[in-house]
PDB file of C-alpha atoms in Angstrom:
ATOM      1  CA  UNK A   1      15.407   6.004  -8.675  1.00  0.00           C
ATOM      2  CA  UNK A   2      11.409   4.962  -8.198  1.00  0.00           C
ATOM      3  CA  UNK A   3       8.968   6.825 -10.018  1.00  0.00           C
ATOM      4  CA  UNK A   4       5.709   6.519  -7.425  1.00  0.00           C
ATOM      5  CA  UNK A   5       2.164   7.362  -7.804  1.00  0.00           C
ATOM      6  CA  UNK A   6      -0.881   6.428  -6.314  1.00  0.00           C
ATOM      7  CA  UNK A   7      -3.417   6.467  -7.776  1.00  0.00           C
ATOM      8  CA  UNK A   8      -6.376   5.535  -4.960  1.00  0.00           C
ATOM      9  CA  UNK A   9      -5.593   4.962  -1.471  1.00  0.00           C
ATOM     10  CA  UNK A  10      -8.359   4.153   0.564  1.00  0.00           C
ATOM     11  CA  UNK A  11     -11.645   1.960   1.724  1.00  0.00           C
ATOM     12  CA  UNK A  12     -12.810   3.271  -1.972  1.00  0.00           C
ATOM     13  CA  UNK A  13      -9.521   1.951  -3.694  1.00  0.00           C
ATOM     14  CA  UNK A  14      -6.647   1.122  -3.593  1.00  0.00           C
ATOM     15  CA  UNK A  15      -4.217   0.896  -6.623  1.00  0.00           C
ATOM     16  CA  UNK A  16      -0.313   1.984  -6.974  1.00  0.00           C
ATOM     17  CA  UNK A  17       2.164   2.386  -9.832  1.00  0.00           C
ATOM     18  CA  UNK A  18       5.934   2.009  -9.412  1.00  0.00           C
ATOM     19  CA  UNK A  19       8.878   2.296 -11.845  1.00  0.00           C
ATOM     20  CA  UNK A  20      12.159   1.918 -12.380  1.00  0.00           C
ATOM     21  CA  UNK A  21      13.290   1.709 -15.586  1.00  0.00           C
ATOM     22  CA  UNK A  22      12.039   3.490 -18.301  1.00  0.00           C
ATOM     23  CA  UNK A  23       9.296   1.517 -20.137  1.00  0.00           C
ATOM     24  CA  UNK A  24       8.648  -1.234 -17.466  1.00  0.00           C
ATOM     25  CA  UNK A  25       6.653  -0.700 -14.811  1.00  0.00           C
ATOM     26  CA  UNK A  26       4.116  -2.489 -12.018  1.00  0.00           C
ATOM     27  CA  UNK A  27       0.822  -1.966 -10.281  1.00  0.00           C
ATOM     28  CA  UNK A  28       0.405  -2.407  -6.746  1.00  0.00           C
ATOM     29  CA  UNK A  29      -3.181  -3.665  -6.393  1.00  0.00           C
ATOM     30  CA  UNK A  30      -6.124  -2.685  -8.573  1.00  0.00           C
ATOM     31  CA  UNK A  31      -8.591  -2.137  -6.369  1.00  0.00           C
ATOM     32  CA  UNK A  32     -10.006   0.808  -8.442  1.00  0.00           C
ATOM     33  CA  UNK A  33     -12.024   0.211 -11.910  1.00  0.00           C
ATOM     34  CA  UNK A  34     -10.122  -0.339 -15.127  1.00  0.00           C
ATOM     35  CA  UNK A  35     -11.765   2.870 -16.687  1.00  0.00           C
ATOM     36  CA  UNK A  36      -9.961   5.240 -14.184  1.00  0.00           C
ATOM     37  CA  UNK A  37      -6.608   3.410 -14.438  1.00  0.00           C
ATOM     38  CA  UNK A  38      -6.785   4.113 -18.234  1.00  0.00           C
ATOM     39  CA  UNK A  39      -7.726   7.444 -17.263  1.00  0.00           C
ATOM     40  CA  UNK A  40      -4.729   8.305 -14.652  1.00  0.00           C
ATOM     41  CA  UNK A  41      -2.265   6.612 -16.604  1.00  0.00           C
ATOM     42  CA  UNK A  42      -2.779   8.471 -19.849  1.00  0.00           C
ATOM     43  CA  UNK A  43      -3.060  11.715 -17.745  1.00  0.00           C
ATOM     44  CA  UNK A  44       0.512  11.181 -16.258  1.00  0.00           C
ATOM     45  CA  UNK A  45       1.609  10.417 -19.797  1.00  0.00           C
ATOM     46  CA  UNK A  46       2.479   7.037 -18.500  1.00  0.00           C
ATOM     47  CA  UNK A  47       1.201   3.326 -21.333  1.00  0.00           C
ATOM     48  CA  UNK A  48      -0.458   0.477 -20.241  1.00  0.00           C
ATOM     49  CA  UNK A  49       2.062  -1.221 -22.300  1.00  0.00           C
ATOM     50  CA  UNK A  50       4.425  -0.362 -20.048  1.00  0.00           C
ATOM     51  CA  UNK A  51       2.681  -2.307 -17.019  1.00  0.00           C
ATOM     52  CA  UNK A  52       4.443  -5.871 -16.824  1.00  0.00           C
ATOM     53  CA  UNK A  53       2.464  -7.099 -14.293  1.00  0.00           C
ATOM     54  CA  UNK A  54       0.182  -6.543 -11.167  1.00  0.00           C
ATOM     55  CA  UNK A  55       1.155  -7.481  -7.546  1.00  0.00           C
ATOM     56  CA  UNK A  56      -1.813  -7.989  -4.402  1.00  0.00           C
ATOM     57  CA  UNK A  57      -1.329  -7.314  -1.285  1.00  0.00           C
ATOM     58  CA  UNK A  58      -4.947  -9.229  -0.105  1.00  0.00           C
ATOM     59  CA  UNK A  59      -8.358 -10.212  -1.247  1.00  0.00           C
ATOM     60  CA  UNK A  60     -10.397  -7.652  -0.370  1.00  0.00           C
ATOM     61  CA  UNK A  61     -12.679  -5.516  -2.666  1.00  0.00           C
ATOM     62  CA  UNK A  62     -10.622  -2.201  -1.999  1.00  0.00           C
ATOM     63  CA  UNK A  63      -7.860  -4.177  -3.552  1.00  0.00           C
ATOM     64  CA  UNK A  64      -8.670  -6.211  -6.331  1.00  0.00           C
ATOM     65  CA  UNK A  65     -12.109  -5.251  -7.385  1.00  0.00           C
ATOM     66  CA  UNK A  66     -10.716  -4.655 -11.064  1.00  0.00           C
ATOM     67  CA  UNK A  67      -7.332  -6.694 -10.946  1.00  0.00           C
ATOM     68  CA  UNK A  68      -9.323  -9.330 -13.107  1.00  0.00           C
ATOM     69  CA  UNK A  69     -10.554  -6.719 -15.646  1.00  0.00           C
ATOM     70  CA  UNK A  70      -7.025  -5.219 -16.029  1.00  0.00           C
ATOM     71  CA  UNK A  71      -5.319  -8.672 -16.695  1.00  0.00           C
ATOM     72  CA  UNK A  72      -8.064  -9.573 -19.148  1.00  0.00           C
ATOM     73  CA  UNK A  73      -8.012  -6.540 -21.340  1.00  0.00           C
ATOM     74  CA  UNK A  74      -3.604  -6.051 -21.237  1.00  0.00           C
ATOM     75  CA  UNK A  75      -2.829  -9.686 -20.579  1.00  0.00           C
ATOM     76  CA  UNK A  76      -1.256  -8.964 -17.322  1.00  0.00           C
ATOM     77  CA  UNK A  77      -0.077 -11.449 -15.121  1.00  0.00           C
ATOM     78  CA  UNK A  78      -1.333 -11.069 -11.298  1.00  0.00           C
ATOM     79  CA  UNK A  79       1.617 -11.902  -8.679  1.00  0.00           C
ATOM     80  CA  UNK A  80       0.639 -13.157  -5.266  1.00  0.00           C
ATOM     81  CA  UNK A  81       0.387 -16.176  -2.325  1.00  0.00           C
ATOM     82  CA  UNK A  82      -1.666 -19.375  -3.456  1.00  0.00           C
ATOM     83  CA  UNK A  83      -3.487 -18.250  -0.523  1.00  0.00           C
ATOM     84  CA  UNK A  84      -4.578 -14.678  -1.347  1.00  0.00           C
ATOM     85  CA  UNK A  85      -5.157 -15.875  -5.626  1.00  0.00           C
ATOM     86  CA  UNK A  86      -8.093 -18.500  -3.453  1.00  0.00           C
ATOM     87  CA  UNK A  87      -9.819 -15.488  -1.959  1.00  0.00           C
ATOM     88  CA  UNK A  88      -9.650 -14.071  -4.885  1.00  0.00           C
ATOM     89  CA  UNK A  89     -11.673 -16.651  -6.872  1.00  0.00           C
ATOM     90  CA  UNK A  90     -14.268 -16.655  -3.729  1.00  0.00           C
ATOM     91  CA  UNK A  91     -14.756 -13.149  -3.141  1.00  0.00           C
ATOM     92  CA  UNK A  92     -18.333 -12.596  -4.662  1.00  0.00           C
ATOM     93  CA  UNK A  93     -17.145  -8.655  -5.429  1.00  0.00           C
ATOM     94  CA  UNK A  94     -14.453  -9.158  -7.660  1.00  0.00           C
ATOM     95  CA  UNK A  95     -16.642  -9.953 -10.409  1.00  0.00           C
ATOM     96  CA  UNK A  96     -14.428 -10.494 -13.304  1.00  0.00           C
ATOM     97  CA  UNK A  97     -11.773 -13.312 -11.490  1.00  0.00           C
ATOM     98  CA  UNK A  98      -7.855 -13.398 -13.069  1.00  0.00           C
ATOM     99  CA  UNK A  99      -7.727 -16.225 -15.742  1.00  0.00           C
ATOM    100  CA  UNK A 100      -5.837 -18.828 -14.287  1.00  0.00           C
ATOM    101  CA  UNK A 101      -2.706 -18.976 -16.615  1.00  0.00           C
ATOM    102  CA  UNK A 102      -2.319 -15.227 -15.256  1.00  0.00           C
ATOM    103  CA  UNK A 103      -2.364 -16.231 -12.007  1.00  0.00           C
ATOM    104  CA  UNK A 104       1.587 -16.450 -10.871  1.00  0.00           C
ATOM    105  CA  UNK A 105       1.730 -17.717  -7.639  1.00  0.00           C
ATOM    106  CA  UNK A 106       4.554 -16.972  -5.264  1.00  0.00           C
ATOM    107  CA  UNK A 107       5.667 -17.596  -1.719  1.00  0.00           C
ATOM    108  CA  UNK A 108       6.553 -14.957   1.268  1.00  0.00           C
ATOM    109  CA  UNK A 109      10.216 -14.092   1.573  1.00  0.00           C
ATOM    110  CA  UNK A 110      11.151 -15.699  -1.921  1.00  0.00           C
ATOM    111  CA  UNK A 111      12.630 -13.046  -4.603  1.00  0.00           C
ATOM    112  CA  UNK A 112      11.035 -12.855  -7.405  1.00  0.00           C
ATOM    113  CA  UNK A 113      12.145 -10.461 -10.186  1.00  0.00           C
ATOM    114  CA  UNK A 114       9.351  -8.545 -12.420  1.00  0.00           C
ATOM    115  CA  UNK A 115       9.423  -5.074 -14.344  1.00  0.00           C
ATOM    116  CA  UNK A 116      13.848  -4.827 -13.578  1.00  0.00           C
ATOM    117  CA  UNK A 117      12.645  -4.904 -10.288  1.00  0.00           C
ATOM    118  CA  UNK A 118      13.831  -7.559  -7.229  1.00  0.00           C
ATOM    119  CA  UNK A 119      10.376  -7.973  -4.815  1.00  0.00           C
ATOM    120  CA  UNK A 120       9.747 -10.302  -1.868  1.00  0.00           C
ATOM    121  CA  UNK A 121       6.038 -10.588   0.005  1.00  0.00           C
ATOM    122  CA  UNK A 122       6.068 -10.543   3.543  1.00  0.00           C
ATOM    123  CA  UNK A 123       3.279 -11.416   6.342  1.00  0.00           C
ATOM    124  CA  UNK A 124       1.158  -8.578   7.190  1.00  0.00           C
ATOM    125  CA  UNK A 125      -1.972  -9.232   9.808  1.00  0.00           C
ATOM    126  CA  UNK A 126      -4.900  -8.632   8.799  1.00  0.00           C
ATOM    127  CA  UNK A 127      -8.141 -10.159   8.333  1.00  0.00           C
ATOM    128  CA  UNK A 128      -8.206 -10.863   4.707  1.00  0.00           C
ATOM    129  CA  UNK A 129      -7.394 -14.743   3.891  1.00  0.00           C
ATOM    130  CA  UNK A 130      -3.840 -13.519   3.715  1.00  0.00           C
ATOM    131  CA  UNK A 131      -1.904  -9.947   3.805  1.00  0.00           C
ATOM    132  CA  UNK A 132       1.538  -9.053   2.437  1.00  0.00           C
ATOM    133  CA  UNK A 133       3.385  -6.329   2.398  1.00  0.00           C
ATOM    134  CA  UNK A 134       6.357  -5.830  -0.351  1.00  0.00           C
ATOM    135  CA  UNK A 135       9.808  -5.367  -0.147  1.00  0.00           C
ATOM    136  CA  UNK A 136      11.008  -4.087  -3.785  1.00  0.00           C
ATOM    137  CA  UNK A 137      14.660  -3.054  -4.825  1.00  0.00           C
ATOM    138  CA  UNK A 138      16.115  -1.673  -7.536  1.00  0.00           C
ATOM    139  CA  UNK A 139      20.028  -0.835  -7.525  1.00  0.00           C
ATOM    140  CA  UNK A 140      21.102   0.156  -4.247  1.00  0.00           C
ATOM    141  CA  UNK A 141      17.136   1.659  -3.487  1.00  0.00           C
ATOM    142  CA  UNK A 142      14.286   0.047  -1.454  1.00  0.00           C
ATOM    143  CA  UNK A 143      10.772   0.147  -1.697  1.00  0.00           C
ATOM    144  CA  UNK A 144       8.630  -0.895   0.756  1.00  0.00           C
ATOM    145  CA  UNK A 145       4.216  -0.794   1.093  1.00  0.00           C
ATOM    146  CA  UNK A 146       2.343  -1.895   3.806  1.00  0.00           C
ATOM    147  CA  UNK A 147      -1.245  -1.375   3.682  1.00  0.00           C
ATOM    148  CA  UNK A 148      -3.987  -2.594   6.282  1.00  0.00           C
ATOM    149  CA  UNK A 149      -1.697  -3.088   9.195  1.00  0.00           C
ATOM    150  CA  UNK A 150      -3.470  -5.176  12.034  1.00  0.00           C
ATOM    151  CA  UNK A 151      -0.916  -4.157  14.124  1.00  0.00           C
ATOM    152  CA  UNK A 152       3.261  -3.666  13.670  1.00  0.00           C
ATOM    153  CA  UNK A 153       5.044  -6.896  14.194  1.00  0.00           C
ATOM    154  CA  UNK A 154       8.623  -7.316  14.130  1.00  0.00           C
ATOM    155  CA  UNK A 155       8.103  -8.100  10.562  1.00  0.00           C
ATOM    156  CA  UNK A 156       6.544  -5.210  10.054  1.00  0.00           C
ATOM    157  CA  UNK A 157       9.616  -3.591  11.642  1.00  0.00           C
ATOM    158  CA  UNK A 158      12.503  -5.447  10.138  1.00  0.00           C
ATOM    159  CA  UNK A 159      11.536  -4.550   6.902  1.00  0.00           C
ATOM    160  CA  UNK A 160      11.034  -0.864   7.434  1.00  0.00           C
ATOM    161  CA  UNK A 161      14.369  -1.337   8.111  1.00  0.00           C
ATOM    162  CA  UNK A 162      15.327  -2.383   5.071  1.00  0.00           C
ATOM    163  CA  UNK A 163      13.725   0.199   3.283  1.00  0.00           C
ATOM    164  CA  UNK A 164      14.528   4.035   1.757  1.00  0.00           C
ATOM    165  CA  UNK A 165      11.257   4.865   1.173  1.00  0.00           C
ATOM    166  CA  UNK A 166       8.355   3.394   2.977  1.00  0.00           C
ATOM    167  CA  UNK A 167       4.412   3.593   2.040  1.00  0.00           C
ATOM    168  CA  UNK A 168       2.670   2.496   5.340  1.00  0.00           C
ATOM    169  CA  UNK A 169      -1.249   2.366   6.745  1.00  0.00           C
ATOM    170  CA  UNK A 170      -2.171   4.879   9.492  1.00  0.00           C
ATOM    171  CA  UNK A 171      -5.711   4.308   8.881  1.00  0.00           C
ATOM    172  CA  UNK A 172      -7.752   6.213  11.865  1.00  0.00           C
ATOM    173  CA  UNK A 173      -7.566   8.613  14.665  1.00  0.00           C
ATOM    174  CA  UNK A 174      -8.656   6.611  18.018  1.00  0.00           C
ATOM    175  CA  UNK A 175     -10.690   9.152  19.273  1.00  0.00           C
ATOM    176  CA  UNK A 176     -12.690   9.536  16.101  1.00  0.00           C
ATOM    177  CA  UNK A 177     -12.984   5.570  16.352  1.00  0.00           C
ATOM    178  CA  UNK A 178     -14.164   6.054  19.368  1.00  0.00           C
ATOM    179  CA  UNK A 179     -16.878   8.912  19.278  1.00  0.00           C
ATOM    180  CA  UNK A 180     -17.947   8.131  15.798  1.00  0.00           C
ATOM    181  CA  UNK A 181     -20.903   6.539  14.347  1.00  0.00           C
ATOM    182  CA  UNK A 182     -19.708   3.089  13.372  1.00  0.00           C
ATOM    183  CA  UNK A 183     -21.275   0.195  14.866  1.00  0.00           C
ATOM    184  CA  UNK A 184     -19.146  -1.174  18.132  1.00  0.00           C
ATOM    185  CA  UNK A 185     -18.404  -4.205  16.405  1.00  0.00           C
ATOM    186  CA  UNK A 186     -16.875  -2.339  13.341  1.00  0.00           C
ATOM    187  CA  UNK A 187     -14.992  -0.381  16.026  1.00  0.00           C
ATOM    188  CA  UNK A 188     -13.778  -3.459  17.617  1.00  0.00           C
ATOM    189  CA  UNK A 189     -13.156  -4.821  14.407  1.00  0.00           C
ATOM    190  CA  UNK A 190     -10.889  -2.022  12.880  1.00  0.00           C
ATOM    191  CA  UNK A 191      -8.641  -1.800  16.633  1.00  0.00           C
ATOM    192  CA  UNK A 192      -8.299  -5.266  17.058  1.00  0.00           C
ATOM    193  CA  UNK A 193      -4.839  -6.649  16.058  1.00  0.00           C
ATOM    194  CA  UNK A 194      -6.476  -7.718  12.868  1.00  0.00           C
ATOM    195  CA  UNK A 195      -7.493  -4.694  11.362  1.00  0.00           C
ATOM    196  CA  UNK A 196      -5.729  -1.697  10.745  1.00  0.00           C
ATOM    197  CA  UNK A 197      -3.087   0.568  12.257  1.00  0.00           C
ATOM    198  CA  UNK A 198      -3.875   4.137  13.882  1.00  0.00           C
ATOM    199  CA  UNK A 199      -2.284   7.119  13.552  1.00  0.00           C
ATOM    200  CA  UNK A 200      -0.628   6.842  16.784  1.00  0.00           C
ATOM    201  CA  UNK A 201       0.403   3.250  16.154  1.00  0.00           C
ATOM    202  CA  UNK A 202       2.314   4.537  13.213  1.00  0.00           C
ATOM    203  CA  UNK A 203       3.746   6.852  14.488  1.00  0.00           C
ATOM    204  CA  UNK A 204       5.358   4.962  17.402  1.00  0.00           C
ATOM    205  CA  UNK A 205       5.928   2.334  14.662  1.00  0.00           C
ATOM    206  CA  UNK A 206       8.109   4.906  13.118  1.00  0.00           C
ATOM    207  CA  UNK A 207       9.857   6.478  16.005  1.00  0.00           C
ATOM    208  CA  UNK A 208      10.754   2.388  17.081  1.00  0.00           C
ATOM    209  CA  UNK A 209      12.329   1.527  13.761  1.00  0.00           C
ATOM    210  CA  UNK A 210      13.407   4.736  12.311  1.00  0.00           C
ATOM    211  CA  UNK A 211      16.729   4.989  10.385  1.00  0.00           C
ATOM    212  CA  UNK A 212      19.174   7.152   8.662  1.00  0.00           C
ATOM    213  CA  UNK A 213      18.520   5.464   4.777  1.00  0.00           C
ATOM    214  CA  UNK A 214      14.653   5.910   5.449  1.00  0.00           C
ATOM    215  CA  UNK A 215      14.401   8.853   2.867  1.00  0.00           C
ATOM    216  CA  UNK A 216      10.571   9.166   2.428  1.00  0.00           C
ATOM    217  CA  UNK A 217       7.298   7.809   4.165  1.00  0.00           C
ATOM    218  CA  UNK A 218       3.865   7.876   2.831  1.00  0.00           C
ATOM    219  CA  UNK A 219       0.757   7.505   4.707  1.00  0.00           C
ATOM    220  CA  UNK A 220      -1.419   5.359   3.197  1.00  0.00           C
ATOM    221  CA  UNK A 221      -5.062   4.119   3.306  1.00  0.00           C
ATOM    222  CA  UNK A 222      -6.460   6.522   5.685  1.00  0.00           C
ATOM    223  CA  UNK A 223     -10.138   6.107   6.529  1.00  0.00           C
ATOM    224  CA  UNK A 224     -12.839   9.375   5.400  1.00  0.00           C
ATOM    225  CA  UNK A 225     -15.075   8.961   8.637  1.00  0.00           C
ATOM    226  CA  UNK A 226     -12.066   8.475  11.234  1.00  0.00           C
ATOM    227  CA  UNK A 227      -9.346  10.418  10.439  1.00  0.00           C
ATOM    228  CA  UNK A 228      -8.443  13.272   8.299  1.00  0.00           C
ATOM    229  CA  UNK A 229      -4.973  14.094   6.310  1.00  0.00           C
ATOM    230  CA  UNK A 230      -3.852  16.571   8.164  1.00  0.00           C
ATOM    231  CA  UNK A 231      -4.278  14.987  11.486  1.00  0.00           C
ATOM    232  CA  UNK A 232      -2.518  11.925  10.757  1.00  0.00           C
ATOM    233  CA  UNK A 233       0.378  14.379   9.465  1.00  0.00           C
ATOM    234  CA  UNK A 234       0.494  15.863  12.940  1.00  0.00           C
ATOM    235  CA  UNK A 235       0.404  12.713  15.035  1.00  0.00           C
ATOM    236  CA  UNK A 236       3.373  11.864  13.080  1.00  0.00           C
ATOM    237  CA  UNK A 237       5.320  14.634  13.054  1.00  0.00           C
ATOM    238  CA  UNK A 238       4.428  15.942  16.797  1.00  0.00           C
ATOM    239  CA  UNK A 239       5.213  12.239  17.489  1.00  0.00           C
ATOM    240  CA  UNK A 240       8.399  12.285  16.078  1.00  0.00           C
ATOM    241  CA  UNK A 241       9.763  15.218  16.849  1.00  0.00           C
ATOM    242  CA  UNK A 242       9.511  14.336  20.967  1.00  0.00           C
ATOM    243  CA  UNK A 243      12.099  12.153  19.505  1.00  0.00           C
ATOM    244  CA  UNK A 244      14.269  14.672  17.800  1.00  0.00           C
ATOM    245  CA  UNK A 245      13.142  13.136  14.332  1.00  0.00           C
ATOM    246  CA  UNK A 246      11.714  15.849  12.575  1.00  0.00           C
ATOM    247  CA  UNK A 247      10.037  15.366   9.337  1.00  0.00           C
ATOM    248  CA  UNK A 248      11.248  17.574   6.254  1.00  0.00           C
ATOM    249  CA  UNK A 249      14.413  17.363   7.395  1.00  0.00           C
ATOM    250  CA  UNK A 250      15.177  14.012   8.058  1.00  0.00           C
ATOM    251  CA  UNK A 251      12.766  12.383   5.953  1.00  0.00           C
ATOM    252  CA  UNK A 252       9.763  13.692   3.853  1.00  0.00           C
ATOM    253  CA  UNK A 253       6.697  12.794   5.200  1.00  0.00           C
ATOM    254  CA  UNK A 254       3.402  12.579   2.595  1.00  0.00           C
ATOM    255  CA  UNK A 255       0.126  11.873   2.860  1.00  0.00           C
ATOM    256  CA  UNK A 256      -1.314   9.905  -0.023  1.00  0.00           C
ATOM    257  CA  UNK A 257      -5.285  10.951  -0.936  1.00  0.00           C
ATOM    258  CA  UNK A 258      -7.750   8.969  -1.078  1.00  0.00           C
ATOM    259  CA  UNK A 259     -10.181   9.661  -4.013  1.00  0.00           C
ATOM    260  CA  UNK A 260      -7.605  10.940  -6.706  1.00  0.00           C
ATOM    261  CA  UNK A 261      -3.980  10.527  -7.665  1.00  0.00           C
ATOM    262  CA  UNK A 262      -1.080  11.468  -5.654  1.00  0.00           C
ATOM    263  CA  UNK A 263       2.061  12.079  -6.635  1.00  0.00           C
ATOM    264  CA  UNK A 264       4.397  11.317  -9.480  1.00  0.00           C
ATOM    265  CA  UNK A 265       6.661  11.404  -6.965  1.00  0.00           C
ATOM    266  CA  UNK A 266      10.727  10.592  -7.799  1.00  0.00           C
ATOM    267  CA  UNK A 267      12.160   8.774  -5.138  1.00  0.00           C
ATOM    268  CA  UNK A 268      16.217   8.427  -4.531  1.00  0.00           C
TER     269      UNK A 268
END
């Protein structure tokens, strides 16, 4: 069993918390500031000691913006591509960078093991320096995130069917894109295959790859001026159930907020 929470999920911040086993435990980005980790984690009832290590999913603020703080203050190590720890040290708004000897570099589609927990990074497109998305197993359980989906590649769809349970991006509503006050070259920016996922691309995304063992999904990362939580929920599930997939019965379907904690949520 995974004990989940999120803890941010969003253009604000984005930071996660997965377990396993009792007293070991990981952090999915830290793209939130160190005080409010402190804060959520002691409000769950949950240590820092506890936290064996913190895995990236991409460079950008939303991400990482206090990964270097964290790792500093606990001694955490910070897992990701050579390619994504480089952005790191260059992006001008992570202001505290990781120390280098806490810098664990590791390659895409490689198992690694951290926190009792098997994990392999996979390509995600986006247009950070480099995007993963993780695949993470514990006993006959998987665990998978993708965040800031440019657009679903097979990748992206072999290794939803891999999973159980399944956090994944359905960032806007393309109407709202479309009628709403960001410049057009955000616009174009945010559709193109480079920058994130709607909710109708989800949705097919899901109704493509969908599987019996796919317990849970969690919509993640889903923009304040173009979409709304309840409207993503209803792409989905209208979506879905045109192809006799209906959500709360074959899977649980959750949207994760994106100011405050979500969750704990127990998932076997």
């Amino acid at each position: 069993m995974f004990k989940f929470i999120s803890f941010g999920s969003g253009s604000s911040g984005n930071c996660y918390y997965l377990s396993a086993i009792e007293g070991e435990a990981i952090l999915i980005d830290a793209g939130i500031g160190i005080r409010k980790i402190k804060r959520y984690m002691k409000e769950y009832g949950l240590s820092m000691s506890h936290i064996k290590g913190i895995i990236v999913t991409h460079d950008h603020a939303d991400h990482v913006k206090g990964a270097g703080y964290l790792s500093q203050e606990f001694n955490l190590p910070v897992y990701t591509t050579a390619t994504i720890h480089k952005g790191m040290l260059e992006n001008y708004n992570q202001t505290k960078k990781v120390d280098e000897c806490l810098a664990i570099k590791i390659d895409k589609e490689k198992e690694f093991y951290l926190a009792g927990l098997s994990i392999i990074a996979f390509d995600i497109p986006h247009d950070s320096s480099e995007n993963v998305g993780y695949l993470i197993k514990h006993g006959d359980e998987a665990f998978a995130i993708m965040t800031d989906v440019g657009s679903p590649t097979e990748k992206v769809h072999h290794y939803i069917g891999q999973c159980n349970h399944l956090v994944i991006e359905a960032n806007y509503d393309e109407e709202m894109l479309r009628t709403g006050k960001y410049p057009e070259i955000l616009k174009q920016r945010i559709a193109s295959g480079m920058g994130h996922m709607s909710n109708r691309q989800t949705a097919q995304t899901l109704s493509e790859t969908f599987h019996e063992q796919l317990k849970s999904v969690m919509l993640c990362h889903l923009s304040e001026e173009n979409n709304h939580p309840e409207l993503a929920r209803k792409t989905i599930e209208c979506h879905l159930r045109s192809f006799g997939i209906i959500a709360g019965k074959d899977f649980q379907l959750e949207v994760l907020r994106r100011l405050i904690p979500t969750g704990p949520f127990e998932l076997e």
